PDB file of C-alpha atoms in Angstrom:
ATOM      1  CA  MET A   1      12.250   2.116 -27.419  1.00  0.00           C
ATOM      2  CA  PHE A   2       9.455   2.103 -24.846  1.00  0.00           C
ATOM      3  CA  ASN A   3       7.285   4.547 -22.922  1.00  0.00           C
ATOM      4  CA  ALA A   4       8.173   5.780 -19.447  1.00  0.00           C
ATOM      5  CA  MET A   5       6.902   8.485 -17.118  1.00  0.00           C
ATOM      6  CA  ILE A   6      10.004  10.629 -16.573  1.00  0.00           C
ATOM      7  CA  VAL A   7      10.228  13.226 -13.810  1.00  0.00           C
ATOM      8  CA  GLU A   8      12.859  15.898 -14.443  1.00  0.00           C
ATOM      9  CA  LYS A   9      14.026  18.780 -12.275  1.00  0.00           C
ATOM     10  CA  GLY A  10      14.853  22.152 -13.826  1.00  0.00           C
ATOM     11  CA  GLU A  11      17.533  24.604 -12.774  1.00  0.00           C
ATOM     12  CA  ASP A  12      14.864  26.489 -10.819  1.00  0.00           C
ATOM     13  CA  GLY A  13      14.341  23.382  -8.668  1.00  0.00           C
ATOM     14  CA  LYS A  14      10.855  22.689 -10.006  1.00  0.00           C
ATOM     15  CA  THR A  15       9.932  19.246 -11.300  1.00  0.00           C
ATOM     16  CA  HIS A  16       7.984  18.267 -14.385  1.00  0.00           C
ATOM     17  CA  ALA A  17       6.555  14.833 -15.242  1.00  0.00           C
ATOM     18  CA  ALA A  18       5.762  13.624 -18.763  1.00  0.00           C
ATOM     19  CA  VAL A  19       5.645  10.409 -20.796  1.00  0.00           C
ATOM     20  CA  GLN A  20       8.768   9.979 -22.938  1.00  0.00           C
ATOM     21  CA  GLN A  21      10.213   7.256 -25.161  1.00  0.00           C
ATOM     22  CA  ILE A  22      13.524   5.871 -23.924  1.00  0.00           C
ATOM     23  CA  GLY A  23      15.834   2.932 -24.661  1.00  0.00           C
ATOM     24  CA  GLU A  24      16.883   0.030 -22.437  1.00  0.00           C
ATOM     25  CA  ASP A  25      20.369   1.531 -22.174  1.00  0.00           C
ATOM     26  CA  ARG A  26      18.918   4.138 -19.804  1.00  0.00           C
ATOM     27  CA  LEU A  27      17.605   1.556 -17.330  1.00  0.00           C
ATOM     28  CA  PRO A  28      19.575   1.199 -14.081  1.00  0.00           C
ATOM     29  CA  ALA A  29      21.709  -1.817 -13.235  1.00  0.00           C
ATOM     30  CA  GLY A  30      20.041  -5.040 -12.108  1.00  0.00           C
ATOM     31  CA  GLU A  31      19.948  -8.780 -12.767  1.00  0.00           C
ATOM     32  CA  VAL A  32      16.377  -8.979 -14.092  1.00  0.00           C
ATOM     33  CA  THR A  33      14.638  -6.968 -16.812  1.00  0.00           C
ATOM     34  CA  VAL A  34      10.838  -7.050 -16.559  1.00  0.00           C
ATOM     35  CA  ALA A  35       8.276  -6.177 -19.198  1.00  0.00           C
ATOM     36  CA  VAL A  36       5.958  -4.227 -16.912  1.00  0.00           C
ATOM     37  CA  GLU A  37       2.241  -4.738 -17.433  1.00  0.00           C
ATOM     38  CA  TYR A  38       0.645  -2.919 -14.509  1.00  0.00           C
ATOM     39  CA  SER A  39       1.566  -0.583 -11.677  1.00  0.00           C
ATOM     40  CA  THR A  40      -0.506   1.414  -9.150  1.00  0.00           C
ATOM     41  CA  VAL A  41      -0.820   4.842  -7.544  1.00  0.00           C
ATOM     42  CA  ASN A  42       0.257   5.177  -3.904  1.00  0.00           C
ATOM     43  CA  TYR A  43       0.859   8.167  -1.630  1.00  0.00           C
ATOM     44  CA  LYS A  44       4.616   7.837  -2.114  1.00  0.00           C
ATOM     45  CA  ASP A  45       4.081   7.864  -5.876  1.00  0.00           C
ATOM     46  CA  GLY A  46       2.278  11.172  -5.545  1.00  0.00           C
ATOM     47  CA  LEU A  47       5.288  12.585  -3.743  1.00  0.00           C
ATOM     48  CA  CYS A  48       7.733  11.229  -6.328  1.00  0.00           C
ATOM     49  CA  ILE A  49       5.715  12.446  -9.332  1.00  0.00           C
ATOM     50  CA  GLY A  50       5.776  15.909  -7.787  1.00  0.00           C
ATOM     51  CA  PRO A  51       8.667  17.535  -5.935  1.00  0.00           C
ATOM     52  CA  GLY A  52       9.854  14.237  -4.486  1.00  0.00           C
ATOM     53  CA  GLY A  53       9.025  14.786  -0.839  1.00  0.00           C
ATOM     54  CA  GLY A  54      12.624  13.968   0.043  1.00  0.00           C
ATOM     55  CA  LEU A  55      12.268  10.472  -1.444  1.00  0.00           C
ATOM     56  CA  VAL A  56      13.884  11.051  -4.866  1.00  0.00           C
ATOM     57  CA  ARG A  57      17.642  11.528  -4.760  1.00  0.00           C
ATOM     58  CA  HIS A  58      18.539  11.806  -8.435  1.00  0.00           C
ATOM     59  CA  TYR A  59      16.842  13.139 -11.564  1.00  0.00           C
ATOM     60  CA  PRO A  60      15.694  12.273 -14.170  1.00  0.00           C
ATOM     61  CA  HIS A  61      13.588   9.702 -12.365  1.00  0.00           C
ATOM     62  CA  VAL A  62      10.926   7.059 -13.085  1.00  0.00           C
ATOM     63  CA  PRO A  63       8.472   6.723 -10.153  1.00  0.00           C
ATOM     64  CA  GLY A  64       6.245   3.725  -9.429  1.00  0.00           C
ATOM     65  CA  ILE A  65       6.881   1.906  -6.140  1.00  0.00           C
ATOM     66  CA  ASP A  66       5.360  -1.358  -7.351  1.00  0.00           C
ATOM     67  CA  PHE A  67       4.732  -3.287 -10.551  1.00  0.00           C
ATOM     68  CA  ALA A  68       3.799  -6.679 -11.973  1.00  0.00           C
ATOM     69  CA  GLY A  69       4.811  -8.140 -15.290  1.00  0.00           C
ATOM     70  CA  THR A  70       6.761 -10.786 -17.203  1.00  0.00           C
ATOM     71  CA  VAL A  71      10.501 -11.410 -17.032  1.00  0.00           C
ATOM     72  CA  ALA A  72      12.098 -10.389 -20.338  1.00  0.00           C
ATOM     73  CA  ALA A  73      15.696 -11.284 -19.447  1.00  0.00           C
ATOM     74  CA  SER A  74      17.471 -12.566 -16.351  1.00  0.00           C
ATOM     75  CA  ASP A  75      21.071 -13.072 -15.211  1.00  0.00           C
ATOM     76  CA  ASP A  76      19.821 -14.790 -12.044  1.00  0.00           C
ATOM     77  CA  ASP A  77      18.976 -18.510 -11.969  1.00  0.00           C
ATOM     78  CA  ARG A  78      15.842 -17.900  -9.877  1.00  0.00           C
ATOM     79  CA  TYR A  79      14.046 -16.246 -12.791  1.00  0.00           C
ATOM     80  CA  LYS A  80      13.805 -16.951 -16.492  1.00  0.00           C
ATOM     81  CA  ALA A  81      12.154 -15.225 -19.443  1.00  0.00           C
ATOM     82  CA  GLY A  82       8.403 -15.701 -19.293  1.00  0.00           C
ATOM     83  CA  ASP A  83       8.115 -15.862 -15.494  1.00  0.00           C
ATOM     84  CA  LYS A  84       5.382 -13.701 -13.958  1.00  0.00           C
ATOM     85  CA  VAL A  85       6.662 -11.551 -11.091  1.00  0.00           C
ATOM     86  CA  VAL A  86       5.591  -8.894  -8.588  1.00  0.00           C
ATOM     87  CA  LEU A  87       7.657  -6.156  -6.960  1.00  0.00           C
ATOM     88  CA  THR A  88       6.823  -3.941  -3.990  1.00  0.00           C
ATOM     89  CA  GLY A  89       9.136  -1.934  -1.747  1.00  0.00           C
ATOM     90  CA  TRP A  90      12.930  -1.887  -1.581  1.00  0.00           C
ATOM     91  CA  ARG A  91      12.795   1.877  -2.357  1.00  0.00           C
ATOM     92  CA  VAL A  92      12.063   1.106  -5.996  1.00  0.00           C
ATOM     93  CA  GLY A  93      10.301   4.145  -7.466  1.00  0.00           C
ATOM     94  CA  GLU A  94      12.104   6.303  -4.901  1.00  0.00           C
ATOM     95  CA  ALA A  95      15.873   5.722  -5.011  1.00  0.00           C
ATOM     96  CA  HIS A  96      15.725   3.265  -7.930  1.00  0.00           C
ATOM     97  CA  TRP A  97      13.739   3.641 -11.170  1.00  0.00           C
ATOM     98  CA  GLY A  98      10.311   2.083 -10.763  1.00  0.00           C
ATOM     99  CA  GLY A  99       7.211   0.755 -12.453  1.00  0.00           C
ATOM    100  CA  TYR A 100       5.886   3.745 -14.396  1.00  0.00           C
ATOM    101  CA  ALA A 101       7.481   2.437 -17.569  1.00  0.00           C
ATOM    102  CA  GLN A 102       6.958  -0.438 -19.970  1.00  0.00           C
ATOM    103  CA  LYS A 103      10.260  -1.964 -18.838  1.00  0.00           C
ATOM    104  CA  ALA A 104      12.115  -2.041 -15.524  1.00  0.00           C
ATOM    105  CA  ARG A 105      15.465  -3.485 -14.479  1.00  0.00           C
ATOM    106  CA  VAL A 106      15.863  -4.501 -10.819  1.00  0.00           C
ATOM    107  CA  LYS A 107      17.718  -6.807  -8.458  1.00  0.00           C
ATOM    108  CA  ALA A 108      16.443 -10.383  -8.417  1.00  0.00           C
ATOM    109  CA  ASP A 109      16.217 -10.272  -4.599  1.00  0.00           C
ATOM    110  CA  TRP A 110      13.485  -7.644  -4.877  1.00  0.00           C
ATOM    111  CA  LEU A 111      11.094  -9.817  -6.889  1.00  0.00           C
ATOM    112  CA  VAL A 112       8.463 -12.316  -5.781  1.00  0.00           C
ATOM    113  CA  PRO A 113       6.908 -14.930  -8.106  1.00  0.00           C
ATOM    114  CA  LEU A 114       3.299 -14.135  -8.955  1.00  0.00           C
ATOM    115  CA  PRO A 115       1.152 -16.449  -6.786  1.00  0.00           C
ATOM    116  CA  ASP A 116      -1.010 -19.050  -8.488  1.00  0.00           C
ATOM    117  CA  GLY A 117      -4.529 -17.759  -8.991  1.00  0.00           C
ATOM    118  CA  LEU A 118      -3.559 -14.104  -9.429  1.00  0.00           C
ATOM    119  CA  THR A 119      -3.160 -12.214 -12.694  1.00  0.00           C
ATOM    120  CA  THR A 120      -0.689  -9.362 -13.007  1.00  0.00           C
ATOM    121  CA  ARG A 121      -3.605  -6.925 -13.086  1.00  0.00           C
ATOM    122  CA  GLN A 122      -5.073  -8.385  -9.889  1.00  0.00           C
ATOM    123  CA  ALA A 123      -1.656  -8.246  -8.247  1.00  0.00           C
ATOM    124  CA  MET A 124      -1.493  -4.521  -8.916  1.00  0.00           C
ATOM    125  CA  ALA A 125      -5.104  -4.027  -7.894  1.00  0.00           C
ATOM    126  CA  VAL A 126      -3.659  -5.258  -4.596  1.00  0.00           C
ATOM    127  CA  GLY A 127      -0.329  -3.465  -4.978  1.00  0.00           C
ATOM    128  CA  THR A 128       1.734  -2.029  -2.144  1.00  0.00           C
ATOM    129  CA  ALA A 129      -1.391  -0.834  -0.330  1.00  0.00           C
ATOM    130  CA  GLY A 130      -3.039  -4.250  -0.353  1.00  0.00           C
ATOM    131  CA  PHE A 131       0.230  -5.995   0.472  1.00  0.00           C
ATOM    132  CA  THR A 132       0.585  -3.684   3.493  1.00  0.00           C
ATOM    133  CA  ALA A 133      -3.010  -4.393   4.496  1.00  0.00           C
ATOM    134  CA  MET A 134      -2.340  -8.146   4.403  1.00  0.00           C
ATOM    135  CA  LEU A 135       0.792  -7.720   6.536  1.00  0.00           C
ATOM    136  CA  ALA A 136      -1.310  -5.790   9.055  1.00  0.00           C
ATOM    137  CA  VAL A 137      -4.020  -8.461   9.165  1.00  0.00           C
ATOM    138  CA  MET A 138      -1.391 -11.188   9.578  1.00  0.00           C
ATOM    139  CA  ALA A 139       0.200  -9.279  12.471  1.00  0.00           C
ATOM    140  CA  LEU A 140      -3.177  -8.898  14.202  1.00  0.00           C
ATOM    141  CA  GLN A 141      -3.886 -12.600  13.749  1.00  0.00           C
ATOM    142  CA  ASP A 142      -0.448 -13.565  15.047  1.00  0.00           C
ATOM    143  CA  HIS A 143      -1.173 -11.620  18.252  1.00  0.00           C
ATOM    144  CA  GLY A 144      -4.817 -12.699  18.511  1.00  0.00           C
ATOM    145  CA  ILE A 145      -7.852 -10.689  17.419  1.00  0.00           C
ATOM    146  CA  LYS A 146     -10.299 -10.208  20.289  1.00  0.00           C
ATOM    147  CA  ALA A 147     -14.096 -10.436  20.333  1.00  0.00           C
ATOM    148  CA  GLY A 148     -15.053  -6.873  19.419  1.00  0.00           C
ATOM    149  CA  PRO A 149     -15.220  -5.380  15.939  1.00  0.00           C
ATOM    150  CA  VAL A 150     -11.944  -4.688  14.159  1.00  0.00           C
ATOM    151  CA  LEU A 151     -11.519  -0.963  13.538  1.00  0.00           C
ATOM    152  CA  VAL A 152     -10.041   0.196  10.223  1.00  0.00           C
ATOM    153  CA  THR A 153      -9.071   3.864  10.068  1.00  0.00           C
ATOM    154  CA  GLY A 154      -8.647   5.626   6.735  1.00  0.00           C
ATOM    155  CA  ALA A 155     -10.946   2.909   5.430  1.00  0.00           C
ATOM    156  CA  SER A 156     -11.694   4.560   2.069  1.00  0.00           C
ATOM    157  CA  GLY A 157      -8.024   4.595   1.074  1.00  0.00           C
ATOM    158  CA  GLY A 158      -6.042   1.826  -0.573  1.00  0.00           C
ATOM    159  CA  VAL A 159      -4.790   0.101   2.583  1.00  0.00           C
ATOM    160  CA  GLY A 160      -8.068   0.551   4.425  1.00  0.00           C
ATOM    161  CA  SER A 161     -10.223  -0.720   1.564  1.00  0.00           C
ATOM    162  CA  VAL A 162      -8.257  -3.950   1.188  1.00  0.00           C
ATOM    163  CA  ALA A 163      -8.015  -4.463   4.965  1.00  0.00           C
ATOM    164  CA  THR A 164     -11.786  -4.070   5.257  1.00  0.00           C
ATOM    165  CA  ALA A 165     -12.426  -6.632   2.516  1.00  0.00           C
ATOM    166  CA  ILE A 166      -9.952  -9.170   3.926  1.00  0.00           C
ATOM    167  CA  LEU A 167     -11.143  -8.891   7.539  1.00  0.00           C
ATOM    168  CA  ALA A 168     -14.793  -9.198   6.504  1.00  0.00           C
ATOM    169  CA  HIS A 169     -13.977 -12.233   4.334  1.00  0.00           C
ATOM    170  CA  LEU A 170     -12.282 -13.836   7.339  1.00  0.00           C
ATOM    171  CA  GLY A 171     -15.496 -13.450   9.337  1.00  0.00           C
ATOM    172  CA  HIS A 172     -14.713 -10.407  11.476  1.00  0.00           C
ATOM    173  CA  LYS A 173     -17.078  -7.533  12.126  1.00  0.00           C
ATOM    174  CA  VAL A 174     -15.407  -4.440  10.672  1.00  0.00           C
ATOM    175  CA  ALA A 175     -15.931  -0.860  11.820  1.00  0.00           C
ATOM    176  CA  ALA A 176     -14.731   1.452   9.043  1.00  0.00           C
ATOM    177  CA  VAL A 177     -13.631   5.005   9.829  1.00  0.00           C
ATOM    178  CA  THR A 178     -14.040   7.592   7.092  1.00  0.00           C
ATOM    179  CA  GLY A 179     -14.309  11.348   6.768  1.00  0.00           C
ATOM    180  CA  ARG A 180     -16.306  10.976   3.562  1.00  0.00           C
ATOM    181  CA  PRO A 181     -19.982  10.144   4.224  1.00  0.00           C
ATOM    182  CA  GLU A 182     -20.463   9.387   0.519  1.00  0.00           C
ATOM    183  CA  SER A 183     -18.120   6.389   0.969  1.00  0.00           C
ATOM    184  CA  ALA A 184     -20.482   4.588   3.346  1.00  0.00           C
ATOM    185  CA  ASP A 185     -22.122   2.433   0.661  1.00  0.00           C
ATOM    186  CA  TYR A 186     -18.732   1.581  -0.852  1.00  0.00           C
ATOM    187  CA  LEU A 187     -17.386   0.441   2.531  1.00  0.00           C
ATOM    188  CA  THR A 188     -20.524  -1.533   3.317  1.00  0.00           C
ATOM    189  CA  GLU A 189     -20.170  -3.360   0.008  1.00  0.00           C
ATOM    190  CA  LEU A 190     -16.602  -4.255   0.977  1.00  0.00           C
ATOM    191  CA  GLY A 191     -17.957  -5.857   4.141  1.00  0.00           C
ATOM    192  CA  ALA A 192     -17.968  -3.153   6.816  1.00  0.00           C
ATOM    193  CA  THR A 193     -20.733  -3.689   9.369  1.00  0.00           C
ATOM    194  CA  GLU A 194     -20.359  -0.273  11.015  1.00  0.00           C
ATOM    195  CA  ILE A 195     -19.389   3.162   9.652  1.00  0.00           C
ATOM    196  CA  VAL A 196     -17.601   5.452  12.109  1.00  0.00           C
ATOM    197  CA  ALA A 197     -17.379   9.167  11.323  1.00  0.00           C
ATOM    198  CA  ARG A 198     -13.805  10.434  11.413  1.00  0.00           C
ATOM    199  CA  ASP A 199     -14.823  13.324  13.691  1.00  0.00           C
ATOM    200  CA  GLU A 200     -15.837  10.809  16.343  1.00  0.00           C
ATOM    201  CA  LEU A 201     -12.188   9.813  16.825  1.00  0.00           C
ATOM    202  CA  ALA A 202     -10.367  12.941  15.688  1.00  0.00           C
ATOM    203  CA  GLU A 203     -10.223  14.771  19.035  1.00  0.00           C
ATOM    204  CA  THR A 204      -7.974  14.013  21.971  1.00  0.00           C
ATOM    205  CA  ILE A 205      -9.496  13.620  25.413  1.00  0.00           C
ATOM    206  CA  LYS A 206      -7.936  13.778  28.860  1.00  0.00           C
ATOM    207  CA  LYS A 207      -8.907  10.226  29.793  1.00  0.00           C
ATOM    208  CA  PRO A 208      -6.098   7.757  28.959  1.00  0.00           C
ATOM    209  CA  LEU A 209      -8.670   4.940  28.902  1.00  0.00           C
ATOM    210  CA  GLU A 210     -12.232   4.791  27.596  1.00  0.00           C
ATOM    211  CA  ALA A 211     -14.737   1.958  27.322  1.00  0.00           C
ATOM    212  CA  GLU A 212     -13.327  -1.104  25.554  1.00  0.00           C
ATOM    213  CA  ARG A 213     -14.702  -1.076  21.993  1.00  0.00           C
ATOM    214  CA  TRP A 214     -12.335  -2.710  19.494  1.00  0.00           C
ATOM    215  CA  GLY A 215     -10.964  -6.239  19.203  1.00  0.00           C
ATOM    216  CA  GLY A 216      -8.194  -5.070  16.871  1.00  0.00           C
ATOM    217  CA  CYS A 217      -7.328  -2.158  14.627  1.00  0.00           C
ATOM    218  CA  VAL A 218      -5.605  -1.469  11.309  1.00  0.00           C
ATOM    219  CA  ASP A 219      -4.582   2.180  11.565  1.00  0.00           C
ATOM    220  CA  ALA A 220      -3.572   4.141   8.477  1.00  0.00           C
ATOM    221  CA  VAL A 221      -3.921   7.557  10.102  1.00  0.00           C
ATOM    222  CA  GLY A 222      -1.621   7.823  13.134  1.00  0.00           C
ATOM    223  CA  GLY A 223      -1.469  11.057  15.111  1.00  0.00           C
ATOM    224  CA  THR A 224      -4.369  12.054  17.337  1.00  0.00           C
ATOM    225  CA  MET A 225      -6.672   9.335  16.039  1.00  0.00           C
ATOM    226  CA  LEU A 226      -4.231   6.549  16.878  1.00  0.00           C
ATOM    227  CA  ALA A 227      -3.758   8.000  20.370  1.00  0.00           C
ATOM    228  CA  ARG A 228      -7.524   8.016  20.893  1.00  0.00           C
ATOM    229  CA  VAL A 229      -7.988   4.496  19.543  1.00  0.00           C
ATOM    230  CA  LEU A 230      -5.327   3.058  21.874  1.00  0.00           C
ATOM    231  CA  GLY A 231      -7.515   4.010  24.824  1.00  0.00           C
ATOM    232  CA  GLN A 232     -10.523   2.192  23.345  1.00  0.00           C
ATOM    233  CA  MET A 233      -8.932  -1.194  22.652  1.00  0.00           C
ATOM    234  CA  GLU A 234     -10.074  -4.341  24.410  1.00  0.00           C
ATOM    235  CA  TYR A 235      -7.764  -5.931  26.944  1.00  0.00           C
ATOM    236  CA  GLY A 236      -4.814  -7.563  25.139  1.00  0.00           C
ATOM    237  CA  ALA A 237      -5.926  -6.295  21.733  1.00  0.00           C
ATOM    238  CA  SER A 238      -3.513  -5.015  19.078  1.00  0.00           C
ATOM    239  CA  VAL A 239      -3.246  -2.050  16.744  1.00  0.00           C
ATOM    240  CA  ALA A 240      -1.316  -2.513  13.488  1.00  0.00           C
ATOM    241  CA  ALA A 241       0.072   0.909  12.547  1.00  0.00           C
ATOM    242  CA  VAL A 242       0.568   1.308   8.791  1.00  0.00           C
ATOM    243  CA  GLY A 243       0.427   5.048   8.066  1.00  0.00           C
ATOM    244  CA  LEU A 244       0.618   8.637   9.232  1.00  0.00           C
ATOM    245  CA  ALA A 245      -1.921  10.548   7.166  1.00  0.00           C
ATOM    246  CA  GLY A 246      -2.973  12.290  10.384  1.00  0.00           C
ATOM    247  CA  GLY A 247       0.556  13.121  11.492  1.00  0.00           C
ATOM    248  CA  ALA A 248       3.708  11.462  12.764  1.00  0.00           C
ATOM    249  CA  GLY A 249       3.266  12.541  16.367  1.00  0.00           C
ATOM    250  CA  LEU A 250       1.579  10.334  18.950  1.00  0.00           C
ATOM    251  CA  PRO A 251      -0.015  12.388  21.768  1.00  0.00           C
ATOM    252  CA  ALA A 252      -0.709   9.356  23.947  1.00  0.00           C
ATOM    253  CA  THR A 253       0.190   7.934  27.365  1.00  0.00           C
ATOM    254  CA  VAL A 254       1.598   4.515  28.235  1.00  0.00           C
ATOM    255  CA  ILE A 255      -1.525   3.670  30.266  1.00  0.00           C
ATOM    256  CA  PRO A 256      -3.232   1.500  27.584  1.00  0.00           C
ATOM    257  CA  PHE A 257      -0.071  -0.607  27.337  1.00  0.00           C
ATOM    258  CA  LEU A 258       0.363  -0.988  31.094  1.00  0.00           C
ATOM    259  CA  LEU A 259      -3.231  -1.430  32.271  1.00  0.00           C
ATOM    260  CA  ARG A 260      -4.815  -3.187  29.277  1.00  0.00           C
ATOM    261  CA  GLY A 261      -1.852  -4.940  27.694  1.00  0.00           C
ATOM    262  CA  VAL A 262      -2.525  -3.258  24.358  1.00  0.00           C
ATOM    263  CA  ASN A 263       0.001  -4.019  21.593  1.00  0.00           C
ATOM    264  CA  LEU A 264       1.121  -1.420  19.057  1.00  0.00           C
ATOM    265  CA  LEU A 265       2.488  -3.283  16.023  1.00  0.00           C
ATOM    266  CA  GLY A 266       4.555  -1.415  13.469  1.00  0.00           C
ATOM    267  CA  ILE A 267       4.016  -2.582   9.880  1.00  0.00           C
ATOM    268  CA  ASP A 268       6.784  -2.006   7.329  1.00  0.00           C
ATOM    269  CA  SER A 269       6.202  -3.145   3.761  1.00  0.00           C
ATOM    270  CA  VAL A 270       9.413  -1.796   2.236  1.00  0.00           C
ATOM    271  CA  MET A 271      12.106  -4.014   3.729  1.00  0.00           C
ATOM    272  CA  GLN A 272      10.064  -7.133   4.541  1.00  0.00           C
ATOM    273  CA  PRO A 273      12.090 -10.377   4.335  1.00  0.00           C
ATOM    274  CA  TYR A 274      11.398 -12.596   1.334  1.00  0.00           C
ATOM    275  CA  ASP A 275       9.709 -15.419   3.262  1.00  0.00           C
ATOM    276  CA  ASN A 276       7.138 -13.098   4.831  1.00  0.00           C
ATOM    277  CA  ARG A 277       6.543 -11.405   1.467  1.00  0.00           C
ATOM    278  CA  LEU A 278       5.790 -14.793  -0.059  1.00  0.00           C
ATOM    279  CA  ARG A 279       3.508 -15.689   2.841  1.00  0.00           C
ATOM    280  CA  ALA A 280       1.601 -12.421   2.474  1.00  0.00           C
ATOM    281  CA  TRP A 281       1.124 -12.778  -1.285  1.00  0.00           C
ATOM    282  CA  GLN A 282      -0.049 -16.373  -0.885  1.00  0.00           C
ATOM    283  CA  ARG A 283      -2.551 -15.218   1.754  1.00  0.00           C
ATOM    284  CA  ILE A 284      -3.757 -12.473  -0.583  1.00  0.00           C
ATOM    285  CA  ALA A 285      -4.468 -15.061  -3.275  1.00  0.00           C
ATOM    286  CA  THR A 286      -6.696 -17.043  -0.888  1.00  0.00           C
ATOM    287  CA  ASP A 287      -8.138 -14.485   1.568  1.00  0.00           C
ATOM    288  CA  LEU A 288      -8.954 -11.442  -0.557  1.00  0.00           C
ATOM    289  CA  PRO A 289     -12.267 -11.928  -2.418  1.00  0.00           C
ATOM    290  CA  MET A 290     -11.594 -10.945  -6.019  1.00  0.00           C
ATOM    291  CA  ASP A 291     -15.116  -9.590  -6.577  1.00  0.00           C
ATOM    292  CA  LYS A 292     -14.576  -7.166  -3.686  1.00  0.00           C
ATOM    293  CA  LEU A 293     -11.153  -6.292  -5.067  1.00  0.00           C
ATOM    294  CA  GLU A 294     -12.596  -5.440  -8.470  1.00  0.00           C
ATOM    295  CA  ALA A 295     -15.203  -3.198  -6.833  1.00  0.00           C
ATOM    296  CA  MET A 296     -12.481  -0.922  -5.453  1.00  0.00           C
ATOM    297  CA  VAL A 297     -10.443  -0.646  -8.681  1.00  0.00           C
ATOM    298  CA  SER A 298     -10.253   2.055 -11.335  1.00  0.00           C
ATOM    299  CA  THR A 299      -7.872   2.016 -14.315  1.00  0.00           C
ATOM    300  CA  ALA A 300      -5.418   4.695 -15.465  1.00  0.00           C
ATOM    301  CA  THR A 301      -2.672   5.179 -18.048  1.00  0.00           C
ATOM    302  CA  LEU A 302       0.827   6.662 -17.808  1.00  0.00           C
ATOM    303  CA  SER A 303      -0.449  10.010 -19.086  1.00  0.00           C
ATOM    304  CA  ASP A 304      -3.000  10.165 -16.233  1.00  0.00           C
ATOM    305  CA  LEU A 305      -0.316   9.993 -13.562  1.00  0.00           C
ATOM    306  CA  PRO A 306       0.569  13.676 -13.000  1.00  0.00           C
ATOM    307  CA  LYS A 307      -3.049  14.482 -12.071  1.00  0.00           C
ATOM    308  CA  LEU A 308      -3.517  11.294 -10.039  1.00  0.00           C
ATOM    309  CA  GLY A 309      -0.293  11.987  -8.159  1.00  0.00           C
ATOM    310  CA  ALA A 310      -1.609  15.385  -7.119  1.00  0.00           C
ATOM    311  CA  ASP A 311      -5.049  13.961  -6.263  1.00  0.00           C
ATOM    312  CA  ILE A 312      -3.757  11.227  -3.951  1.00  0.00           C
ATOM    313  CA  LEU A 313      -1.755  13.771  -1.945  1.00  0.00           C
ATOM    314  CA  LYS A 314      -5.043  15.628  -1.351  1.00  0.00           C
ATOM    315  CA  GLY A 315      -6.826  12.458  -0.239  1.00  0.00           C
ATOM    316  CA  GLN A 316      -9.008  12.482  -3.344  1.00  0.00           C
ATOM    317  CA  VAL A 317      -8.283   8.951  -4.607  1.00  0.00           C
ATOM    318  CA  ARG A 318     -10.619   6.222  -3.344  1.00  0.00           C
ATOM    319  CA  GLY A 319      -9.748   2.542  -3.332  1.00  0.00           C
ATOM    320  CA  ARG A 320      -7.154   1.237  -5.775  1.00  0.00           C
ATOM    321  CA  VAL A 321      -5.929   2.640  -9.089  1.00  0.00           C
ATOM    322  CA  VAL A 322      -4.366   0.163 -11.536  1.00  0.00           C
ATOM    323  CA  VAL A 323      -2.011   1.754 -14.061  1.00  0.00           C
ATOM    324  CA  ASP A 324      -1.974  -0.059 -17.419  1.00  0.00           C
ATOM    325  CA  VAL A 325       1.462   1.002 -18.670  1.00  0.00           C
ATOM    326  CA  ASN A 326       0.778  -0.351 -22.178  1.00  0.00           C
ATOM    327  CA  ALA A 327      -2.514   1.480 -22.723  1.00  0.00           C
TER     328      ALA A 327
END
């Protein structure tokens, strides 16, 4: 028997999450059984702990869209008992039982070997948010980061915090956008050289182009802010779009694309091919300063998850939360 955070739905349609003891016979099908050591708290997890947000198809359900741990048993030659592994994406924690349990059973194709130099705790301090941030930075580099500062919107969140630390470590000036003035010191410690108030970019204007300000952008907000930022990019610069906290709509024109050659790069972390996943995790091991990573981390247990799930949906979780499933 082992502990798992189980979300159940009653006849009235309401959900309830609680830690329960279950047996391995309840785990879903898969080639590899992992003794989970750590998971994290992401926006999707908040949805799945609560009413599901349209992500959970079947109840009872174990959320947790990422985890790191040790292989306990494997029917696939690529992995053997004792191997350290990481999982992000593939709709695990949404359509498939996830990492909020002391054991998980998944398809071998969904796993990535833990990179040398990273512990399982560090891997989940990175988690899906940090993995997404690294994908965004790689995309910007592949298209060429220009001379101006790199803008990071939603900088106090998980993706934004890691993106800020990575970009600063790589030698870029980072302008961090936040709606929380109390986060300024935190972002400066991560490496931000400029703090931009969210209100400065939150309103649309009639001009499709403004003065060129940013040499690149990691955008976790979308909506009106993304539309505004597109008109402020340097010629040929790129925006890596990773989120929609500010809305799924894009009230923009095509002018920045046609007159300044701006690139809008969509970043998907869920269905990334294996080779690019491996590349991203290897880059994380070398390009994310671990002291900066530790500065953005807090620790939680399985029993803390219902409250944390509600908090992250309200934008009240800063940085990264590592869930120690064995605590």
